[in-house]
Amino acid sequence: MESIVHRTVEVNGIKMHVAEKGEGPVVLFLHGFPELWYSWRHQILSLSSLGYRAVAPDLRGYGDTEAPPSVTSYNCFHLVGDIVALIDTLGVDKVFLVAHDWGAVIGWWLCMFRPDRIKAYICLSVPFRPYVGRDPKVRTVDACHAAYGDDYYICRFQEPGKMEAELDQVDTGYLFKNILTTRQTGPPIFPKGEYGTGFNPNTPENLPSWLSEDDVAYYVNKFNKTGLTGGLNYYRNLNVNWELTAPWAGVGIKNVPVKFITGDVDLVYTTPGVKEYIHDGGFKKDVPSLEEVVVQKGVAHFNNQEAAQDVTNHIYDFIKKF
């Protein structure tokens, strides 16, 4: 990891931490919740050795990137604006985009708002789900509540300060072991009251082979300094994002080649209705430029870490065509 270069750049009114390695066409990685650039450590090393410039930022509110205090500073336009500005600082017109979880959501917005900046998109875990121009119940907090109840994680994250107070009572090391190792299938339920078993009622005593104590310690060190408010604020803009994206009602992804990769025990993939959307034509209808869907057997949500080499191989096989 010592060979990875770290620097800070000015983007969209904030200071953003970026990790990068290599020379050549840019592959830009966007992490999810609750993660960091570090989630892409394996892909950065591998793809930089294959002739690419691998770049992974800490997103707004995470790690060593600035975290604006206002909840309203985390809507879709802020998040996309950060990445467009980051691409500008890299001195290129277009990048290969690879993204996971919340990063994947930002990736879909980038493909919808600024397809001129993306050569190809490899999306992990979260498929494109249009939620404008249709029934507003599709992607609002009320819809989440109606579908999955009070304990659905998005519903639990809404009130500023409340979830932070609960999580402050939990050892950060346990928190990350609990979340990163979960193989609980969706929808993600987050019990009320004390954190307890959180997302994962079967947190292992011993870490899986793909996650080391040093890996957990890296996350713990960063999140002990920043807390989780930045990441939680993404969820607190769900209703606002539904309203802001109204001008793109009915606009799918047509001009960016897309490959989608998920695990068959991913908590998103196993949420009711998602498999059907992916495999029964809905996904392809909304994303006509979708070229391939990969379902990794026995792999859970954090597939960029759990199945790192397989994910890297899929990324390389796709981007080398362009």
mmCIF file with all atom_site columns, C-alpha atoms in Angstrom, residues 18-153:
data_model
loop_
_atom_site.group_PDB
_atom_site.id
_atom_site.type_symbol
_atom_site.label_atom_id
_atom_site.label_alt_id
_atom_site.label_comp_id
_atom_site.label_asym_id
_atom_site.label_entity_id
_atom_site.label_seq_id
_atom_site.pdbx_PDB_ins_code
_atom_site.Cartn_x
_atom_site.Cartn_y
_atom_site.Cartn_z
_atom_site.occupancy
_atom_site.B_iso_or_equiv
_atom_site.pdbx_formal_charge
_atom_site.auth_seq_id
_atom_site.auth_comp_id
_atom_site.auth_asym_id
_atom_site.auth_atom_id
_atom_site.pdbx_PDB_model_num
ATOM 1   C CA . VAL A 1 18  ? -7.655  11.032 -3.302  1.00 0.00 ? 18  VAL A CA 1
ATOM 2   C CA . ALA A 1 19  ? -5.627  7.832  -3.448  1.00 0.00 ? 19  ALA A CA 1
ATOM 3   C CA . GLU A 1 20  ? -4.091  6.849  -6.780  1.00 0.00 ? 20  GLU A CA 1
ATOM 4   C CA . LYS A 1 21  ? -1.518  4.708  -8.512  1.00 0.00 ? 21  LYS A CA 1
ATOM 5   C CA . GLY A 1 22  ? -0.374  4.055  -12.064 1.00 0.00 ? 22  GLY A CA 1
ATOM 6   C CA . GLU A 1 23  ? -0.329  5.736  -15.436 1.00 0.00 ? 23  GLU A CA 1
ATOM 7   C CA . GLY A 1 24  ? -2.628  5.417  -18.406 1.00 0.00 ? 24  GLY A CA 1
ATOM 8   C CA . PRO A 1 25  ? -6.400  5.679  -18.910 1.00 0.00 ? 25  PRO A CA 1
ATOM 9   C CA . VAL A 1 26  ? -8.128  6.691  -15.682 1.00 0.00 ? 26  VAL A CA 1
ATOM 10  C CA . VAL A 1 27  ? -10.262 4.193  -13.773 1.00 0.00 ? 27  VAL A CA 1
ATOM 11  C CA . LEU A 1 28  ? -12.220 6.100  -11.138 1.00 0.00 ? 28  LEU A CA 1
ATOM 12  C CA . PHE A 1 29  ? -13.575 4.192  -8.132  1.00 0.00 ? 29  PHE A CA 1
ATOM 13  C CA . LEU A 1 30  ? -16.460 5.381  -5.928  1.00 0.00 ? 30  LEU A CA 1
ATOM 14  C CA . HIS A 1 31  ? -17.041 3.667  -2.580  1.00 0.00 ? 31  HIS A CA 1
ATOM 15  C CA . GLY A 1 32  ? -20.237 3.088  -0.633  1.00 0.00 ? 32  GLY A CA 1
ATOM 16  C CA . PHE A 1 33  ? -21.506 3.211  2.957   1.00 0.00 ? 33  PHE A CA 1
ATOM 17  C CA . PRO A 1 34  ? -19.784 2.981  5.375   1.00 0.00 ? 34  PRO A CA 1
ATOM 18  C CA . GLU A 1 35  ? -16.545 2.744  3.439   1.00 0.00 ? 35  GLU A CA 1
ATOM 19  C CA . LEU A 1 36  ? -13.529 4.687  2.164   1.00 0.00 ? 36  LEU A CA 1
ATOM 20  C CA . TRP A 1 37  ? -11.118 4.755  -0.778  1.00 0.00 ? 37  TRP A CA 1
ATOM 21  C CA . TYR A 1 38  ? -9.547  1.789  1.044   1.00 0.00 ? 38  TYR A CA 1
ATOM 22  C CA . SER A 1 39  ? -12.362 -0.480 -0.118  1.00 0.00 ? 39  SER A CA 1
ATOM 23  C CA . TRP A 1 40  ? -10.731 -0.408 -3.569  1.00 0.00 ? 40  TRP A CA 1
ATOM 24  C CA . ARG A 1 41  ? -7.193  -1.217 -2.366  1.00 0.00 ? 41  ARG A CA 1
ATOM 25  C CA . HIS A 1 42  ? -7.015  -4.500 -4.294  1.00 0.00 ? 42  HIS A CA 1
ATOM 26  C CA . GLN A 1 43  ? -8.347  -3.051 -7.534  1.00 0.00 ? 43  GLN A CA 1
ATOM 27  C CA . ILE A 1 44  ? -6.000  -0.046 -7.333  1.00 0.00 ? 44  ILE A CA 1
ATOM 28  C CA . LEU A 1 45  ? -2.943  -2.257 -7.091  1.00 0.00 ? 45  LEU A CA 1
ATOM 29  C CA . SER A 1 46  ? -4.066  -4.719 -9.750  1.00 0.00 ? 46  SER A CA 1
ATOM 30  C CA . LEU A 1 47  ? -5.315  -2.307 -12.399 1.00 0.00 ? 47  LEU A CA 1
ATOM 31  C CA . SER A 1 48  ? -2.365  0.052  -11.995 1.00 0.00 ? 48  SER A CA 1
ATOM 32  C CA . SER A 1 49  ? -0.134  -2.910 -12.848 1.00 0.00 ? 49  SER A CA 1
ATOM 33  C CA . LEU A 1 50  ? -2.165  -3.468 -16.029 1.00 0.00 ? 50  LEU A CA 1
ATOM 34  C CA . GLY A 1 51  ? -1.556  -0.029 -17.521 1.00 0.00 ? 51  GLY A CA 1
ATOM 35  C CA . TYR A 1 52  ? -4.258  2.084  -15.902 1.00 0.00 ? 52  TYR A CA 1
ATOM 36  C CA . ARG A 1 53  ? -4.269  5.097  -13.607 1.00 0.00 ? 53  ARG A CA 1
ATOM 37  C CA . ALA A 1 54  ? -6.433  3.949  -10.694 1.00 0.00 ? 54  ALA A CA 1
ATOM 38  C CA . VAL A 1 55  ? -7.998  6.770  -8.679  1.00 0.00 ? 55  VAL A CA 1
ATOM 39  C CA . ALA A 1 56  ? -10.183 6.414  -5.578  1.00 0.00 ? 56  ALA A CA 1
ATOM 40  C CA . PRO A 1 57  ? -11.416 9.355  -3.494  1.00 0.00 ? 57  PRO A CA 1
ATOM 41  C CA . ASP A 1 58  ? -12.930 9.468  -0.051  1.00 0.00 ? 58  ASP A CA 1
ATOM 42  C CA . LEU A 1 59  ? -16.369 10.785 -0.953  1.00 0.00 ? 59  LEU A CA 1
ATOM 43  C CA . ARG A 1 60  ? -17.866 13.923 0.581   1.00 0.00 ? 60  ARG A CA 1
ATOM 44  C CA . GLY A 1 61  ? -18.304 13.395 4.324   1.00 0.00 ? 61  GLY A CA 1
ATOM 45  C CA . TYR A 1 62  ? -15.927 10.428 4.521   1.00 0.00 ? 62  TYR A CA 1
ATOM 46  C CA . GLY A 1 63  ? -12.390 9.837  5.729   1.00 0.00 ? 63  GLY A CA 1
ATOM 47  C CA . ASP A 1 64  ? -9.951  12.630 4.925   1.00 0.00 ? 64  ASP A CA 1
ATOM 48  C CA . THR A 1 65  ? -12.378 14.491 2.669   1.00 0.00 ? 65  THR A CA 1
ATOM 49  C CA . GLU A 1 66  ? -14.250 17.465 4.088   1.00 0.00 ? 66  GLU A CA 1
ATOM 50  C CA . ALA A 1 67  ? -17.672 16.912 5.628   1.00 0.00 ? 67  ALA A CA 1
ATOM 51  C CA . PRO A 1 68  ? -19.960 19.949 5.305   1.00 0.00 ? 68  PRO A CA 1
ATOM 52  C CA . PRO A 1 69  ? -22.155 20.192 8.414   1.00 0.00 ? 69  PRO A CA 1
ATOM 53  C CA . SER A 1 70  ? -25.497 20.784 6.699   1.00 0.00 ? 70  SER A CA 1
ATOM 54  C CA . VAL A 1 71  ? -27.657 17.793 5.754   1.00 0.00 ? 71  VAL A CA 1
ATOM 55  C CA . THR A 1 72  ? -28.653 19.642 2.591   1.00 0.00 ? 72  THR A CA 1
ATOM 56  C CA . SER A 1 73  ? -25.030 19.612 1.407   1.00 0.00 ? 73  SER A CA 1
ATOM 57  C CA . TYR A 1 74  ? -25.328 15.936 0.465   1.00 0.00 ? 74  TYR A CA 1
ATOM 58  C CA . ASN A 1 75  ? -27.928 15.926 -2.286  1.00 0.00 ? 75  ASN A CA 1
ATOM 59  C CA . CYS A 1 76  ? -27.400 14.374 -5.716  1.00 0.00 ? 76  CYS A CA 1
ATOM 60  C CA . PHE A 1 77  ? -26.099 17.558 -7.347  1.00 0.00 ? 77  PHE A CA 1
ATOM 61  C CA . HIS A 1 78  ? -23.446 18.102 -4.684  1.00 0.00 ? 78  HIS A CA 1
ATOM 62  C CA . LEU A 1 79  ? -22.276 14.489 -4.966  1.00 0.00 ? 79  LEU A CA 1
ATOM 63  C CA . VAL A 1 80  ? -22.160 14.457 -8.760  1.00 0.00 ? 80  VAL A CA 1
ATOM 64  C CA . GLY A 1 81  ? -20.597 17.923 -8.828  1.00 0.00 ? 81  GLY A CA 1
ATOM 65  C CA . ASP A 1 82  ? -17.762 16.658 -6.641  1.00 0.00 ? 82  ASP A CA 1
ATOM 66  C CA . ILE A 1 83  ? -16.938 13.876 -9.072  1.00 0.00 ? 83  ILE A CA 1
ATOM 67  C CA . VAL A 1 84  ? -17.182 16.001 -12.210 1.00 0.00 ? 84  VAL A CA 1
ATOM 68  C CA . ALA A 1 85  ? -14.792 18.488 -10.595 1.00 0.00 ? 85  ALA A CA 1
ATOM 69  C CA . LEU A 1 86  ? -12.492 15.639 -9.587  1.00 0.00 ? 86  LEU A CA 1
ATOM 70  C CA . ILE A 1 87  ? -12.382 14.392 -13.190 1.00 0.00 ? 87  ILE A CA 1
ATOM 71  C CA . ASP A 1 88  ? -11.416 17.916 -14.234 1.00 0.00 ? 88  ASP A CA 1
ATOM 72  C CA . THR A 1 89  ? -8.484  17.908 -11.792 1.00 0.00 ? 89  THR A CA 1
ATOM 73  C CA . LEU A 1 90  ? -7.252  14.649 -13.331 1.00 0.00 ? 90  LEU A CA 1
ATOM 74  C CA . GLY A 1 91  ? -6.756  16.389 -16.659 1.00 0.00 ? 91  GLY A CA 1
ATOM 75  C CA . VAL A 1 92  ? -8.890  14.002 -18.708 1.00 0.00 ? 92  VAL A CA 1
ATOM 76  C CA . ASP A 1 93  ? -12.163 14.324 -20.550 1.00 0.00 ? 93  ASP A CA 1
ATOM 77  C CA . LYS A 1 94  ? -13.501 10.873 -19.704 1.00 0.00 ? 94  LYS A CA 1
ATOM 78  C CA . VAL A 1 95  ? -12.912 8.086  -17.194 1.00 0.00 ? 95  VAL A CA 1
ATOM 79  C CA . PHE A 1 96  ? -13.808 4.468  -16.763 1.00 0.00 ? 96  PHE A CA 1
ATOM 80  C CA . LEU A 1 97  ? -16.131 4.484  -13.754 1.00 0.00 ? 97  LEU A CA 1
ATOM 81  C CA . VAL A 1 98  ? -16.369 1.688  -11.188 1.00 0.00 ? 98  VAL A CA 1
ATOM 82  C CA . ALA A 1 99  ? -18.703 2.143  -8.226  1.00 0.00 ? 99  ALA A CA 1
ATOM 83  C CA . HIS A 1 100 ? -20.327 0.242  -5.359  1.00 0.00 ? 100 HIS A CA 1
ATOM 84  C CA . ASP A 1 101 ? -23.329 0.814  -3.055  1.00 0.00 ? 101 ASP A CA 1
ATOM 85  C CA . TRP A 1 102 ? -23.874 4.588  -2.601  1.00 0.00 ? 102 TRP A CA 1
ATOM 86  C CA . GLY A 1 103 ? -21.026 5.142  -5.025  1.00 0.00 ? 103 GLY A CA 1
ATOM 87  C CA . ALA A 1 104 ? -23.083 3.113  -7.505  1.00 0.00 ? 104 ALA A CA 1
ATOM 88  C CA . VAL A 1 105 ? -26.040 5.454  -7.044  1.00 0.00 ? 105 VAL A CA 1
ATOM 89  C CA . ILE A 1 106 ? -23.772 8.425  -7.740  1.00 0.00 ? 106 ILE A CA 1
ATOM 90  C CA . GLY A 1 107 ? -22.456 6.504  -10.748 1.00 0.00 ? 107 GLY A CA 1
ATOM 91  C CA . TRP A 1 108 ? -25.952 6.157  -12.218 1.00 0.00 ? 108 TRP A CA 1
ATOM 92  C CA . TRP A 1 109 ? -26.530 9.874  -11.732 1.00 0.00 ? 109 TRP A CA 1
ATOM 93  C CA . LEU A 1 110 ? -23.234 10.618 -13.463 1.00 0.00 ? 110 LEU A CA 1
ATOM 94  C CA . CYS A 1 111 ? -24.256 8.475  -16.417 1.00 0.00 ? 111 CYS A CA 1
ATOM 95  C CA . MET A 1 112 ? -27.621 10.238 -16.553 1.00 0.00 ? 112 MET A CA 1
ATOM 96  C CA . PHE A 1 113 ? -26.447 13.834 -15.983 1.00 0.00 ? 113 PHE A CA 1
ATOM 97  C CA . ARG A 1 114 ? -22.964 13.768 -17.544 1.00 0.00 ? 114 ARG A CA 1
ATOM 98  C CA . PRO A 1 115 ? -22.528 10.783 -19.871 1.00 0.00 ? 115 PRO A CA 1
ATOM 99  C CA . ASP A 1 116 ? -19.960 12.862 -21.767 1.00 0.00 ? 116 ASP A CA 1
ATOM 100 C CA . ARG A 1 117 ? -17.473 12.240 -18.918 1.00 0.00 ? 117 ARG A CA 1
ATOM 101 C CA . ILE A 1 118 ? -17.840 8.433  -18.690 1.00 0.00 ? 118 ILE A CA 1
ATOM 102 C CA . LYS A 1 119 ? -16.250 5.950  -21.123 1.00 0.00 ? 119 LYS A CA 1
ATOM 103 C CA . ALA A 1 120 ? -17.886 2.910  -19.540 1.00 0.00 ? 120 ALA A CA 1
ATOM 104 C CA . TYR A 1 121 ? -19.491 2.084  -16.199 1.00 0.00 ? 121 TYR A CA 1
ATOM 105 C CA . ILE A 1 122 ? -18.952 -1.029 -14.086 1.00 0.00 ? 122 ILE A CA 1
ATOM 106 C CA . CYS A 1 123 ? -21.588 -0.984 -11.362 1.00 0.00 ? 123 CYS A CA 1
ATOM 107 C CA . LEU A 1 124 ? -21.428 -3.157 -8.261  1.00 0.00 ? 124 LEU A CA 1
ATOM 108 C CA . SER A 1 125 ? -24.452 -4.176 -6.174  1.00 0.00 ? 125 SER A CA 1
ATOM 109 C CA . VAL A 1 126 ? -27.010 -1.406 -6.792  1.00 0.00 ? 126 VAL A CA 1
ATOM 110 C CA . PRO A 1 127 ? -28.851 -1.476 -10.124 1.00 0.00 ? 127 PRO A CA 1
ATOM 111 C CA . PHE A 1 128 ? -30.336 1.581  -11.801 1.00 0.00 ? 128 PHE A CA 1
ATOM 112 C CA . ARG A 1 129 ? -33.845 2.134  -10.498 1.00 0.00 ? 129 ARG A CA 1
ATOM 113 C CA . PRO A 1 130 ? -35.639 5.136  -11.990 1.00 0.00 ? 130 PRO A CA 1
ATOM 114 C CA . TYR A 1 131 ? -37.796 6.826  -9.400  1.00 0.00 ? 131 TYR A CA 1
ATOM 115 C CA . VAL A 1 132 ? -38.944 9.961  -11.194 1.00 0.00 ? 132 VAL A CA 1
ATOM 116 C CA . GLY A 1 133 ? -41.804 10.368 -13.603 1.00 0.00 ? 133 GLY A CA 1
ATOM 117 C CA . ARG A 1 134 ? -43.610 7.461  -11.960 1.00 0.00 ? 134 ARG A CA 1
ATOM 118 C CA . ASP A 1 135 ? -45.405 6.815  -8.707  1.00 0.00 ? 135 ASP A CA 1
ATOM 119 C CA . PRO A 1 136 ? -43.560 8.821  -6.039  1.00 0.00 ? 136 PRO A CA 1
ATOM 120 C CA . LYS A 1 137 ? -43.989 5.912  -3.642  1.00 0.00 ? 137 LYS A CA 1
ATOM 121 C CA . VAL A 1 138 ? -41.204 4.102  -5.487  1.00 0.00 ? 138 VAL A CA 1
ATOM 122 C CA . ARG A 1 139 ? -38.261 5.851  -3.833  1.00 0.00 ? 139 ARG A CA 1
ATOM 123 C CA . THR A 1 140 ? -39.436 8.023  -0.951  1.00 0.00 ? 140 THR A CA 1
ATOM 124 C CA . VAL A 1 141 ? -38.837 7.407  2.742   1.00 0.00 ? 141 VAL A CA 1
ATOM 125 C CA . ASP A 1 142 ? -42.573 6.845  3.219   1.00 0.00 ? 142 ASP A CA 1
ATOM 126 C CA . ALA A 1 143 ? -42.445 4.132  0.588   1.00 0.00 ? 143 ALA A CA 1
ATOM 127 C CA . CYS A 1 144 ? -39.548 2.458  2.401   1.00 0.00 ? 144 CYS A CA 1
ATOM 128 C CA . HIS A 1 145 ? -41.536 2.578  5.625   1.00 0.00 ? 145 HIS A CA 1
ATOM 129 C CA . ALA A 1 146 ? -44.641 1.155  3.988   1.00 0.00 ? 146 ALA A CA 1
ATOM 130 C CA . ALA A 1 147 ? -42.719 -1.673 2.358   1.00 0.00 ? 147 ALA A CA 1
ATOM 131 C CA . TYR A 1 148 ? -40.383 -2.744 5.141   1.00 0.00 ? 148 TYR A CA 1
ATOM 132 C CA . GLY A 1 149 ? -41.476 -1.109 8.399   1.00 0.00 ? 149 GLY A CA 1
ATOM 133 C CA . ASP A 1 150 ? -39.948 1.122  11.052  1.00 0.00 ? 150 ASP A CA 1
ATOM 134 C CA . ASP A 1 151 ? -36.758 -0.926 11.341  1.00 0.00 ? 151 ASP A CA 1
ATOM 135 C CA . TYR A 1 152 ? -35.777 -0.686 7.681   1.00 0.00 ? 152 TYR A CA 1
ATOM 136 C CA . TYR A 1 153 ? -32.327 0.877  7.692   1.00 0.00 ? 153 TYR A CA 1
#
